[in-house]
XYZ file of C-alpha atoms in Angstrom:
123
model
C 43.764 -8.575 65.867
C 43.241 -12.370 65.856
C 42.682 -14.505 62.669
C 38.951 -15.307 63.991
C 38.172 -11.328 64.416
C 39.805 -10.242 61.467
C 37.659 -13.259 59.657
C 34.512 -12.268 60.679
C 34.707 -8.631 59.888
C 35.225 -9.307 56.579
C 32.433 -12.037 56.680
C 30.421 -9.357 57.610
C 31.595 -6.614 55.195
C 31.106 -8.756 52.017
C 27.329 -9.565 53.630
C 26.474 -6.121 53.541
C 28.543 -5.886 50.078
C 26.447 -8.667 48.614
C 22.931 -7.861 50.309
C 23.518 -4.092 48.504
C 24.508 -5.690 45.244
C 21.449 -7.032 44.911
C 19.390 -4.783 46.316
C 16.559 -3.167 43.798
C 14.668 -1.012 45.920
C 15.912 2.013 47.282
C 14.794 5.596 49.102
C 16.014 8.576 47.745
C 16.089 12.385 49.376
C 16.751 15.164 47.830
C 15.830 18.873 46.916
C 13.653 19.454 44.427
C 13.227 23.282 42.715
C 10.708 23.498 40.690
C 8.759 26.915 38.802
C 5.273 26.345 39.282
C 4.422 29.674 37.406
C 4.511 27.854 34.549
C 2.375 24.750 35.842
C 1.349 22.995 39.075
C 3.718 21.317 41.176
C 1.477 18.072 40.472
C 1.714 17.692 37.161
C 5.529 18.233 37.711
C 5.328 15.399 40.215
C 3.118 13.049 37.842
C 5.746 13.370 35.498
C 8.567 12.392 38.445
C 6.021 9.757 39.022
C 6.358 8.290 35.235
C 10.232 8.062 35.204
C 10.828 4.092 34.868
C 12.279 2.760 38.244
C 10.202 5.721 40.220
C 7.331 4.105 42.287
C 6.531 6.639 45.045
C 7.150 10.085 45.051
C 5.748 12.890 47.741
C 7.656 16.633 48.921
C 8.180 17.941 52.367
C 7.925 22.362 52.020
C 10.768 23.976 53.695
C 8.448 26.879 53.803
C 4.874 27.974 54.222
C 3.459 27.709 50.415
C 2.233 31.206 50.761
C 5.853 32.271 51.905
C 7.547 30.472 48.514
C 8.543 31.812 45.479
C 6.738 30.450 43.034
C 9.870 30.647 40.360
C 12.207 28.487 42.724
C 9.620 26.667 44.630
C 11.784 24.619 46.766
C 10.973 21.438 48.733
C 12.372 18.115 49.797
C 11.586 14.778 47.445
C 11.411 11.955 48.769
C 11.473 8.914 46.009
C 10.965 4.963 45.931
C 13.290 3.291 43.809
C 12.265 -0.245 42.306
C 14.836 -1.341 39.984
C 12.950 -4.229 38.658
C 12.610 -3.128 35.500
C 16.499 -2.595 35.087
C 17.121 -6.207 36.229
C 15.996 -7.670 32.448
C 18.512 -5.012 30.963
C 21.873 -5.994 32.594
C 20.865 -5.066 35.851
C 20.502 -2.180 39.223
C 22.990 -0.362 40.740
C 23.292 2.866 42.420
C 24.677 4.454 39.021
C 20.915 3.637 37.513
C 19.978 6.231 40.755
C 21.921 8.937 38.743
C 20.722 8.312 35.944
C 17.062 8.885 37.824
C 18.024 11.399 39.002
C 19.505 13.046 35.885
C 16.225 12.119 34.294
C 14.368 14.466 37.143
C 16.196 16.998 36.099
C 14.981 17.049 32.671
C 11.235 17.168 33.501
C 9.969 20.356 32.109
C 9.654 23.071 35.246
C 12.338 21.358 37.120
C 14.999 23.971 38.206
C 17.105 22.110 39.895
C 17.368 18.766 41.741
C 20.216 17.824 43.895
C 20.905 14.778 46.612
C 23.657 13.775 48.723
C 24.681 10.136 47.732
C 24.633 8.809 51.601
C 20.627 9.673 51.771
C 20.500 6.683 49.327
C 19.515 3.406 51.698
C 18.293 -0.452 50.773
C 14.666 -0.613 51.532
């Protein structure tokens, strides 16, 4: 590989490095299992909705609501991320996402919410 090639890649890779570094907005996948016995899936939601950093929220079913059980009801979230309100406390990174996430998990009803780390993208 040339000097010129091998200059440009990393160019290029420290771009993409830098453009992520600052990014603040981010989408976020990942399944959701809630018990909506207890209460409906949107109040469950609402509170998703409240978590600081969480701007849009909305589920995909993986089944027919009728077809679900209503203790694991399971279906895929799908989040907007604005880390704005990080940036005034020392900043946004993709460890703030876990802590989001973590925070999900905490909201009363939630069984369970997991994501793979690559279905987090820059907006």
């Amino acid at each position: 590989m040339d000097h010129s090639t091998l200059k440009n890649i990393i160019r290029e890779e420290l771009k993409q490095a830098l453009n992520e570094k600052y990014q603040d907005q981010y989408k976020m996948k990942g399944r959701l299992i809630t018990n909506i016995k207890n209460r409906p899936q949107k109040e469950i939601l609402s509170d998703i909705r409240a978590i600081t950093g969480v701007t849009v929220v909305s589920t995909t079913e993986l089944e027919d609501y009728s077809e679900q059980n209503f203790d694991q009801f399971t279906t895929i979230l799908n989040l907007k991320i604005d880390g704005y309100p990080f940036i005034k406390s020392g900043g946004f990174s993709r460890d703030k996402i876990k802590d989001i996430a973590n925070m999900i998990r905490k909201v009363p009803d939630v069984v369970s919410f997991t994501y793979n780390p690559e279905n987090i993208t820059p907006m």
